[in-house]
Amino acid sequence: MPVIHVALTTLIVVAPFLVLGPYVTDEQSAAVNVRICGLVVLVDFSGGGEAGGVRDVIVAVYDGVVLLDVAGPLQVLHGSGGYRIRLASVDGRSVHTDIGVPLGSDLALGDVEGPVDTLLIPGYAYPDGDRPAAAFLDGLRDIGRRARRVASVCTGALLLAETGLLDGRRATTHWAACADLASRFPRVAVEPDAIYVRDGLVMTSAGVTAGIDLALALVEEDHGPDIARTVAKYLVVFLQRPGGQSQFSVRGAIATPRHAALRRLLDAVVAEPAANHSLATMAARAAVSERHLTRLFRREVGLTPGQYVERVRVEAAQVLLETSAVGVASVARSCGFGSDETMRRAFLQVLGTTPTAYRQRFRTSHAISFVK
């Protein structure tokens, strides 16, 4: 919860500018100060963190760390402001990332003293990338036990699991490493399809760019949804995918078909889910028979044409349900379902839940109403 401070109007209030980063405009920061009956009411988005409203973030780095696992979340945190970010290696020396780019280190893990707000553990290239030594894990364990919260990106979850800090918790990691995480650490409840998982004050994210989603969730938790939304918009990324959303899209999960006409059909369905995509219409577009088109879909997509269209429409509806206040019936029409009942049956078939239940679980706190 934001902390409310009240000061006399004769005092100069500067604290809001300490917690707002370079992606937050003066116009937004000015809105944080509200004058009420001769008083200045200051909303402090730091949420009661370190002295001066700055949260201490330690990023544990090591040789072979994935560069984007570090850079993505840090760009988000830097953009929101209110964080003191330090990189810590096992010996305080610089490290080389998975692509050979060196990263400087601010201090050794053993030299991290006092309270730590957030410990962030980025991942390594799986399965053949370099993994840090036992001394590194000892440092993680020590800091993790006294940090207010712990977060991992990608295969950083495997390192976190080795410290024992994931025992008895739900977690996720890169889809390619989920089976390994589950088999090696049976006390961890692995959720293989989630973008990120929050279990108490421990958060784990899926592969690579999902670390950006995790960092945006941290910013929303610390500073509120408006700040997180502003940072996401500035970075030109999806405005916070819900953590339980799938790591995959149906189109992205399909290998590029060899048949050019089939590729065009797949893309056309994604571009306009609500258009007429009957079997006859698609066969005519591809200039093949309906029977031949069905064979092509089964061979190269693994689905029938109708199943593919249904899944694309379900995904389009998921986005609207997550990010808007549009009514269920309007969502159904917008995504090509003939009725909300048809969409309900499709959701049960594909996701095992209803549109209403899905919205209640995954809707973001900053959903926007643009259709009545």
GROMACS .gro file of C-alpha atoms in nm:
model
  372
    1MET     CA    1   0.000   0.000   0.000
    2PRO     CA    2   0.126   0.354  -0.074
    3VAL     CA    3   0.235   0.551   0.232
    4ILE     CA    4   0.067   0.890   0.272
    5HIS     CA    5   0.278   1.174   0.413
    6VAL     CA    6   0.134   1.512   0.509
    7ALA     CA    7   0.344   1.830   0.522
    8LEU     CA    8   0.275   2.201   0.578
    9THR     CA    9   0.263   2.404   0.258
   10THR     CA   10   0.559   2.610   0.377
   11LEU     CA   11   0.782   2.304   0.343
   12ILE     CA   12   0.941   2.201   0.015
   13VAL     CA   13   0.836   1.850  -0.073
   14VAL     CA   14   1.080   1.672  -0.306
   15ALA     CA   15   1.034   1.307  -0.218
   16PRO     CA   16   0.818   1.213  -0.519
   17PHE     CA   17   1.104   1.289  -0.751
   18LEU     CA   18   1.325   1.043  -0.565
   19VAL     CA   19   1.105   0.750  -0.658
   20LEU     CA   20   1.023   0.836  -1.018
   21GLY     CA   21   1.254   0.721  -1.294
   22PRO     CA   22   1.343   0.861  -1.635
   23TYR     CA   23   1.036   0.713  -1.806
   24VAL     CA   24   0.795   0.895  -1.575
   25THR     CA   25   0.721   1.250  -1.688
   26ASP     CA   26   0.712   1.567  -1.481
   27GLU     CA   27   0.341   1.583  -1.557
   28GLN     CA   28   0.289   1.247  -1.391
   29SER     CA   29   0.513   1.327  -1.094
   30ALA     CA   30   0.332   1.656  -1.032
   31ALA     CA   31   0.007   1.466  -1.004
   32VAL     CA   32   0.145   1.286  -0.700
   33ASN     CA   33   0.122   1.604  -0.489
   34VAL     CA   34  -0.231   1.703  -0.390
   35ARG     CA   35  -0.310   2.023  -0.199
   36ILE     CA   36  -0.588   1.975   0.055
   37CYS     CA   37  -0.692   2.252   0.297
   38GLY     CA   38  -0.350   2.411   0.318
   39LEU     CA   39  -0.166   2.080   0.339
   40VAL     CA   40   0.041   1.897   0.083
   41VAL     CA   41  -0.044   1.530   0.066
   42LEU     CA   42   0.242   1.326  -0.077
   43VAL     CA   43   0.183   0.976  -0.204
   44ASP     CA   44   0.508   0.786  -0.155
   45PHE     CA   45   0.514   0.491  -0.396
   46SER     CA   46   0.820   0.344  -0.226
   47GLY     CA   47   0.590   0.137  -0.006
   48GLY     CA   48   0.807   0.174   0.303
   49GLY     CA   49   1.131   0.046   0.158
   50GLU     CA   50   1.485   0.159   0.238
   51ALA     CA   51   1.569   0.497   0.385
   52GLY     CA   52   1.486   0.779   0.147
   53GLY     CA   53   1.232   0.563  -0.034
   54VAL     CA   54   1.497   0.372  -0.230
   55ARG     CA   55   1.489  -0.007  -0.243
   56ASP     CA   56   1.817  -0.198  -0.243
   57VAL     CA   57   1.831  -0.451  -0.528
   58ILE     CA   58   2.114  -0.704  -0.554
   59VAL     CA   59   2.160  -0.877  -0.889
   60ALA     CA   60   2.372  -1.192  -0.856
   61VAL     CA   61   2.593  -1.224  -1.166
   62TYR     CA   62   2.840  -1.491  -1.273
   63ASP     CA   63   3.037  -1.604  -1.576
   64GLY     CA   64   2.792  -1.733  -1.837
   65VAL     CA   65   2.493  -1.533  -1.714
   66VAL     CA   66   2.245  -1.453  -1.991
   67LEU     CA   67   2.284  -1.085  -2.076
   68LEU     CA   68   1.916  -1.021  -2.146
   69ASP     CA   69   1.819  -1.182  -1.814
   70VAL     CA   70   2.015  -0.901  -1.648
   71ALA     CA   71   1.955  -0.610  -1.885
   72GLY     CA   72   1.579  -0.655  -1.935
   73PRO     CA   73   1.466  -0.642  -1.570
   74LEU     CA   74   1.723  -0.375  -1.483
   75GLN     CA   75   1.600  -0.148  -1.761
   76VAL     CA   76   1.249  -0.175  -1.616
   77LEU     CA   77   1.361  -0.103  -1.259
   78HIS     CA   78   1.580   0.187  -1.371
   79GLY     CA   79   1.292   0.330  -1.571
   80SER     CA   80   1.058   0.337  -1.274
   81GLY     CA   81   1.310   0.478  -1.027
   82GLY     CA   82   1.323   0.419  -0.653
   83TYR     CA   83   1.582   0.141  -0.671
   84ARG     CA   84   1.951   0.124  -0.588
   85ILE     CA   85   2.073  -0.152  -0.817
   86ARG     CA   86   2.403  -0.329  -0.750
   87LEU     CA   87   2.561  -0.621  -0.932
   88ALA     CA   88   2.733  -0.873  -0.706
   89SER     CA   89   2.962  -1.155  -0.818
   90VAL     CA   90   3.120  -1.427  -0.608
   91ASP     CA   91   3.450  -1.237  -0.575
   92GLY     CA   92   3.351  -0.882  -0.668
   93ARG     CA   93   3.522  -0.902  -1.007
   94SER     CA   94   3.364  -0.847  -1.346
   95VAL     CA   95   3.204  -1.142  -1.523
   96HIS     CA   96   3.149  -1.240  -1.885
   97THR     CA   97   2.797  -1.303  -2.009
   98ASP     CA   98   2.684  -1.591  -2.227
   99ILE     CA   99   2.767  -1.387  -2.540
  100GLY     CA  100   3.106  -1.273  -2.411
  101VAL     CA  101   3.009  -0.919  -2.314
  102PRO     CA  102   3.174  -0.824  -1.981
  103LEU     CA  103   2.967  -0.698  -1.689
  104GLY     CA  104   3.122  -0.500  -1.408
  105SER     CA  105   3.048  -0.599  -1.051
  106ASP     CA  106   2.990  -0.354  -0.766
  107LEU     CA  107   3.083  -0.590  -0.484
  108ALA     CA  108   3.126  -0.950  -0.379
  109LEU     CA  109   2.826  -1.149  -0.262
  110GLY     CA  110   2.993  -1.194   0.075
  111ASP     CA  111   3.024  -0.817   0.115
  112VAL     CA  112   2.651  -0.751   0.086
  113GLU     CA  113   2.554  -0.624   0.429
  114GLY     CA  114   2.241  -0.502   0.597
  115PRO     CA  115   1.885  -0.537   0.475
  116VAL     CA  116   1.825  -0.619   0.110
  117ASP     CA  117   1.490  -0.546  -0.049
  118THR     CA  118   1.518  -0.769  -0.356
  119LEU     CA  119   1.762  -1.040  -0.463
  120LEU     CA  120   1.745  -1.103  -0.839
  121ILE     CA  121   1.897  -1.418  -0.987
  122PRO     CA  122   1.932  -1.422  -1.368
  123GLY     CA  123   1.973  -1.744  -1.563
  124TYR     CA  124   2.236  -1.921  -1.771
  125ALA     CA  125   2.221  -2.072  -2.120
  126TYR     CA  126   2.045  -2.406  -2.086
  127PRO     CA  127   2.149  -2.685  -2.091
  128ASP     CA  128   2.516  -2.641  -2.180
  129GLY     CA  129   2.593  -2.298  -2.038
  130ASP     CA  130   2.836  -2.232  -1.755
  131ARG     CA  131   2.689  -2.266  -1.408
  132PRO     CA  132   2.834  -2.093  -1.102
  133ALA     CA  133   3.031  -2.276  -0.834
  134ALA     CA  134   2.921  -2.376  -0.485
  135ALA     CA  135   3.056  -2.055  -0.329
  136PHE     CA  136   2.816  -1.856  -0.546
  137LEU     CA  137   2.522  -2.066  -0.427
  138ASP     CA  138   2.630  -2.015  -0.066
  139GLY     CA  139   2.622  -1.639  -0.124
  140LEU     CA  140   2.275  -1.662  -0.277
  141ARG     CA  141   2.148  -1.865   0.015
  142ASP     CA  142   2.280  -1.616   0.270
  143ILE     CA  143   2.138  -1.308   0.097
  144GLY     CA  144   1.814  -1.482   0.002
  145ARG     CA  145   1.735  -1.571   0.362
  146ARG     CA  146   1.749  -1.208   0.472
  147ALA     CA  147   1.614  -1.037   0.161
  148ARG     CA  148   1.257  -0.911   0.176
  149ARG     CA  149   1.184  -1.089  -0.151
  150VAL     CA  150   1.367  -1.307  -0.401
  151ALA     CA  151   1.315  -1.325  -0.777
  152SER     CA  152   1.470  -1.537  -1.050
  153VAL     CA  153   1.469  -1.505  -1.428
  154CYS     CA  154   1.470  -1.803  -1.664
  155THR     CA  155   1.708  -2.080  -1.548
  156GLY     CA  156   1.795  -1.872  -1.245
  157ALA     CA  157   1.516  -2.079  -1.088
  158LEU     CA  158   1.741  -2.387  -1.096
  159LEU     CA  159   2.009  -2.196  -0.906
  160LEU     CA  160   1.750  -2.072  -0.661
  161ALA     CA  161   1.622  -2.427  -0.614
  162GLU     CA  162   1.975  -2.546  -0.532
  163THR     CA  163   1.980  -2.307  -0.236
  164GLY     CA  164   1.665  -2.466  -0.093
  165LEU     CA  165   1.476  -2.138  -0.109
  166LEU     CA  166   1.219  -2.286  -0.349
  167ASP     CA  167   1.137  -2.587  -0.131
  168GLY     CA  168   0.762  -2.617  -0.083
  169ARG     CA  169   0.691  -2.337  -0.329
  170ARG     CA  170   0.536  -2.302  -0.672
  171ALA     CA  171   0.777  -2.193  -0.946
  172THR     CA  172   0.843  -2.176  -1.318
  173THR     CA  173   1.141  -2.144  -1.549
  174HIS     CA  174   1.220  -2.155  -1.921
  175TRP     CA  175   0.997  -2.415  -2.085
  176ALA     CA  176   1.300  -2.619  -2.194
  177ALA     CA  177   1.417  -2.654  -1.832
  178CYS     CA  178   1.085  -2.717  -1.656
  179ALA     CA  179   1.115  -3.096  -1.666
  180ASP     CA  180   1.469  -3.074  -1.530
  181LEU     CA  181   1.357  -2.845  -1.248
  182ALA     CA  182   1.074  -3.080  -1.157
  183SER     CA  183   1.285  -3.397  -1.164
  184ARG     CA  184   1.586  -3.259  -0.977
  185PHE     CA  185   1.386  -3.072  -0.715
  186PRO     CA  186   1.071  -3.271  -0.629
  187ARG     CA  187   0.988  -3.034  -0.342
  188VAL     CA  188   0.926  -2.757  -0.596
  189ALA     CA  189   0.579  -2.742  -0.756
  190VAL     CA  190   0.667  -2.654  -1.116
  191GLU     CA  191   0.413  -2.466  -1.330
  192PRO     CA  192   0.560  -2.516  -1.678
  193ASP     CA  193   0.327  -2.292  -1.878
  194ALA     CA  194   0.332  -1.973  -1.670
  195ILE     CA  195   0.516  -1.654  -1.765
  196TYR     CA  196   0.592  -1.590  -1.400
  197VAL     CA  197   0.483  -1.734  -1.068
  198ARG     CA  198   0.453  -1.551  -0.738
  199ASP     CA  199   0.454  -1.763  -0.422
  200GLY     CA  200   0.463  -1.534  -0.124
  201LEU     CA  201   0.773  -1.318  -0.150
  202VAL     CA  202   0.944  -1.548  -0.400
  203MET     CA  203   0.892  -1.492  -0.773
  204THR     CA  204   1.022  -1.697  -1.065
  205SER     CA  205   0.983  -1.622  -1.434
  206ALA     CA  206   0.997  -1.812  -1.760
  207GLY     CA  207   1.261  -1.768  -2.026
  208VAL     CA  208   1.457  -1.455  -2.108
  209THR     CA  209   1.211  -1.177  -2.201
  210ALA     CA  210   0.967  -1.300  -1.935
  211GLY     CA  211   1.207  -1.132  -1.692
  212ILE     CA  212   1.068  -0.802  -1.819
  213ASP     CA  213   0.718  -0.914  -1.723
  214LEU     CA  214   0.846  -1.015  -1.381
  215ALA     CA  215   1.017  -0.677  -1.332
  216LEU     CA  216   0.700  -0.492  -1.434
  217ALA     CA  217   0.512  -0.695  -1.173
  218LEU     CA  218   0.768  -0.588  -0.911
  219VAL     CA  219   0.727  -0.224  -1.013
  220GLU     CA  220   0.349  -0.251  -0.994
  221GLU     CA  221   0.379  -0.405  -0.648
  222ASP     CA  222   0.614  -0.130  -0.529
  223HIS     CA  223   0.490   0.181  -0.710
  224GLY     CA  224   0.144   0.100  -0.839
  225PRO     CA  225  -0.003   0.004  -1.178
  226ASP     CA  226   0.019   0.352  -1.332
  227ILE     CA  227   0.397   0.368  -1.298
  228ALA     CA  228   0.435   0.011  -1.427
  229ARG     CA  229   0.212   0.091  -1.722
  230THR     CA  230   0.414   0.402  -1.807
  231VAL     CA  231   0.742   0.211  -1.802
  232ALA     CA  232   0.598  -0.068  -2.018
  233LYS     CA  233   0.467   0.182  -2.268
  234TYR     CA  234   0.801   0.363  -2.289
  235LEU     CA  235   0.987   0.036  -2.344
  236VAL     CA  236   0.732  -0.061  -2.612
  237VAL     CA  237   0.649  -0.392  -2.449
  238PHE     CA  238   0.319  -0.562  -2.374
  239LEU     CA  239   0.152  -0.378  -2.088
  240GLN     CA  240   0.220  -0.648  -1.834
  241ARG     CA  241   0.120  -0.996  -1.938
  242PRO     CA  242  -0.046  -1.170  -1.643
  243GLY     CA  243   0.187  -1.417  -1.479
  244GLY     CA  244  -0.035  -1.716  -1.540
  245GLN     CA  245  -0.063  -1.649  -1.910
  246SER     CA  246   0.083  -1.918  -2.133
  247GLN     CA  247   0.447  -1.900  -2.245
  248PHE     CA  248   0.327  -1.991  -2.594
  249SER     CA  249   0.089  -1.864  -2.862
  250VAL     CA  250  -0.065  -2.111  -3.103
  251ARG     CA  251   0.088  -1.936  -3.407
  252GLY     CA  252   0.428  -1.895  -3.245
  253ALA     CA  253   0.437  -2.260  -3.144
  254ILE     CA  254   0.394  -2.380  -3.501
  255ALA     CA  255   0.702  -2.440  -3.714
  256THR     CA  256   0.698  -2.238  -4.035
  257PRO     CA  257   0.497  -2.447  -4.283
  258ARG     CA  258   0.663  -2.541  -4.609
  259HIS     CA  259   0.347  -2.460  -4.804
  260ALA     CA  260   0.342  -2.084  -4.876
  261ALA     CA  261  -0.036  -2.066  -4.909
  262LEU     CA  262  -0.073  -2.232  -4.569
  263ARG     CA  263   0.163  -1.978  -4.412
  264ARG     CA  264  -0.049  -1.697  -4.552
  265LEU     CA  265  -0.365  -1.859  -4.417
  266LEU     CA  266  -0.222  -1.897  -4.067
  267ASP     CA  267  -0.114  -1.534  -4.059
  268ALA     CA  268  -0.447  -1.413  -4.199
  269VAL     CA  269  -0.638  -1.583  -3.917
  270VAL     CA  270  -0.415  -1.419  -3.655
  271ALA     CA  271  -0.446  -1.079  -3.826
  272GLU     CA  272  -0.828  -1.091  -3.832
  273PRO     CA  273  -0.967  -1.354  -3.595
  274ALA     CA  274  -1.323  -1.230  -3.644
  275ALA     CA  275  -1.321  -1.267  -4.023
  276ASN     CA  276  -1.484  -1.553  -4.210
  277HIS     CA  277  -1.246  -1.846  -4.174
  278SER     CA  278  -1.473  -2.133  -4.268
  279LEU     CA  279  -1.314  -2.437  -4.424
  280ALA     CA  280  -1.463  -2.351  -4.763
  281THR     CA  281  -1.339  -1.991  -4.749
  282MET     CA  282  -0.986  -2.087  -4.648
  283ALA     CA  283  -0.967  -2.360  -4.911
  284ALA     CA  284  -1.069  -2.109  -5.176
  285ARG     CA  285  -0.800  -1.865  -5.059
  286ALA     CA  286  -0.536  -2.136  -5.077
  287ALA     CA  287  -0.668  -2.261  -5.412
  288VAL     CA  288  -0.688  -2.619  -5.287
  289SER     CA  289  -0.972  -2.854  -5.205
  290GLU     CA  290  -1.118  -2.861  -4.855
  291ARG     CA  291  -0.994  -3.216  -4.813
  292HIS     CA  292  -0.640  -3.125  -4.920
  293LEU     CA  293  -0.636  -2.821  -4.690
  294THR     CA  294  -0.741  -3.038  -4.397
  295ARG     CA  295  -0.455  -3.278  -4.474
  296LEU     CA  296  -0.209  -2.986  -4.492
  297PHE     CA  297  -0.324  -2.856  -4.155
  298ARG     CA  298  -0.300  -3.194  -3.989
  299ARG     CA  299   0.046  -3.262  -4.133
  300GLU     CA  300   0.208  -2.921  -4.081
  301VAL     CA  301   0.008  -2.765  -3.797
  302GLY     CA  302  -0.107  -3.068  -3.602
  303LEU     CA  303  -0.462  -2.932  -3.586
  304THR     CA  304  -0.765  -2.924  -3.809
  305PRO     CA  305  -0.843  -2.587  -3.972
  306GLY     CA  306  -1.136  -2.542  -3.734
  307GLN     CA  307  -0.924  -2.617  -3.428
  308TYR     CA  308  -0.660  -2.367  -3.535
  309VAL     CA  309  -0.917  -2.091  -3.592
  310GLU     CA  310  -1.080  -2.166  -3.257
  311ARG     CA  311  -0.750  -2.145  -3.068
  312VAL     CA  312  -0.651  -1.819  -3.235
  313ARG     CA  313  -0.989  -1.671  -3.144
  314VAL     CA  314  -0.955  -1.793  -2.787
  315GLU     CA  315  -0.613  -1.624  -2.763
  316ALA     CA  316  -0.755  -1.299  -2.902
  317ALA     CA  317  -1.035  -1.316  -2.646
  318GLN     CA  318  -0.785  -1.384  -2.367
  319VAL     CA  319  -0.607  -1.057  -2.444
  320LEU     CA  320  -0.931  -0.856  -2.431
  321LEU     CA  321  -1.043  -1.027  -2.111
  322GLU     CA  322  -0.705  -0.962  -1.948
  323THR     CA  323  -0.656  -0.601  -2.051
  324SER     CA  324  -1.000  -0.444  -2.093
  325ALA     CA  325  -1.337  -0.404  -1.925
  326VAL     CA  326  -1.525  -0.503  -2.241
  327GLY     CA  327  -1.830  -0.718  -2.173
  328VAL     CA  328  -1.805  -1.089  -2.242
  329ALA     CA  329  -2.065  -1.072  -2.521
  330SER     CA  330  -1.873  -0.790  -2.692
  331VAL     CA  331  -1.548  -0.985  -2.660
  332ALA     CA  332  -1.716  -1.284  -2.824
  333ARG     CA  333  -1.833  -1.076  -3.119
  334SER     CA  334  -1.499  -0.897  -3.156
  335CYS     CA  335  -1.309  -1.226  -3.174
  336GLY     CA  336  -1.531  -1.405  -3.423
  337PHE     CA  337  -1.744  -1.620  -3.195
  338GLY     CA  338  -2.108  -1.618  -3.293
  339SER     CA  339  -2.221  -1.577  -2.933
  340ASP     CA  340  -2.090  -1.566  -2.580
  341GLU     CA  341  -2.211  -1.925  -2.536
  342THR     CA  342  -1.999  -2.037  -2.832
  343MET     CA  343  -1.700  -1.861  -2.678
  344ARG     CA  344  -1.776  -2.022  -2.343
  345ARG     CA  345  -1.768  -2.369  -2.498
  346ALA     CA  346  -1.443  -2.287  -2.680
  347PHE     CA  347  -1.278  -2.168  -2.357
  348LEU     CA  348  -1.383  -2.484  -2.177
  349GLN     CA  349  -1.247  -2.694  -2.463
  350VAL     CA  350  -0.913  -2.511  -2.497
  351LEU     CA  351  -0.842  -2.374  -2.148
  352GLY     CA  352  -1.064  -2.578  -1.919
  353THR     CA  353  -1.227  -2.266  -1.775
  354THR     CA  354  -1.497  -2.014  -1.864
  355PRO     CA  355  -1.432  -1.661  -1.999
  356THR     CA  356  -1.569  -1.507  -1.678
  357ALA     CA  357  -1.350  -1.722  -1.455
  358TYR     CA  358  -1.050  -1.653  -1.677
  359ARG     CA  359  -1.104  -1.277  -1.648
  360GLN     CA  360  -1.134  -1.295  -1.271
  361ARG     CA  361  -0.804  -1.480  -1.248
  362PHE     CA  362  -0.593  -1.298  -1.504
  363ARG     CA  363  -0.735  -0.950  -1.555
  364THR     CA  364  -0.471  -0.681  -1.498
  365SER     CA  365  -0.528  -0.406  -1.246
  366HIS     CA  366  -0.512  -0.144  -1.522
  367ALA     CA  367  -0.781  -0.285  -1.753
  368ILE     CA  368  -0.935  -0.019  -1.975
  369SER     CA  369  -1.294   0.009  -2.089
  370PHE     CA  370  -1.317   0.115  -2.451
  371VAL     CA  371  -1.636  -0.061  -2.561
  372LYS     CA  372  -1.965  -0.044  -2.381
   0.00000   0.00000   0.00000
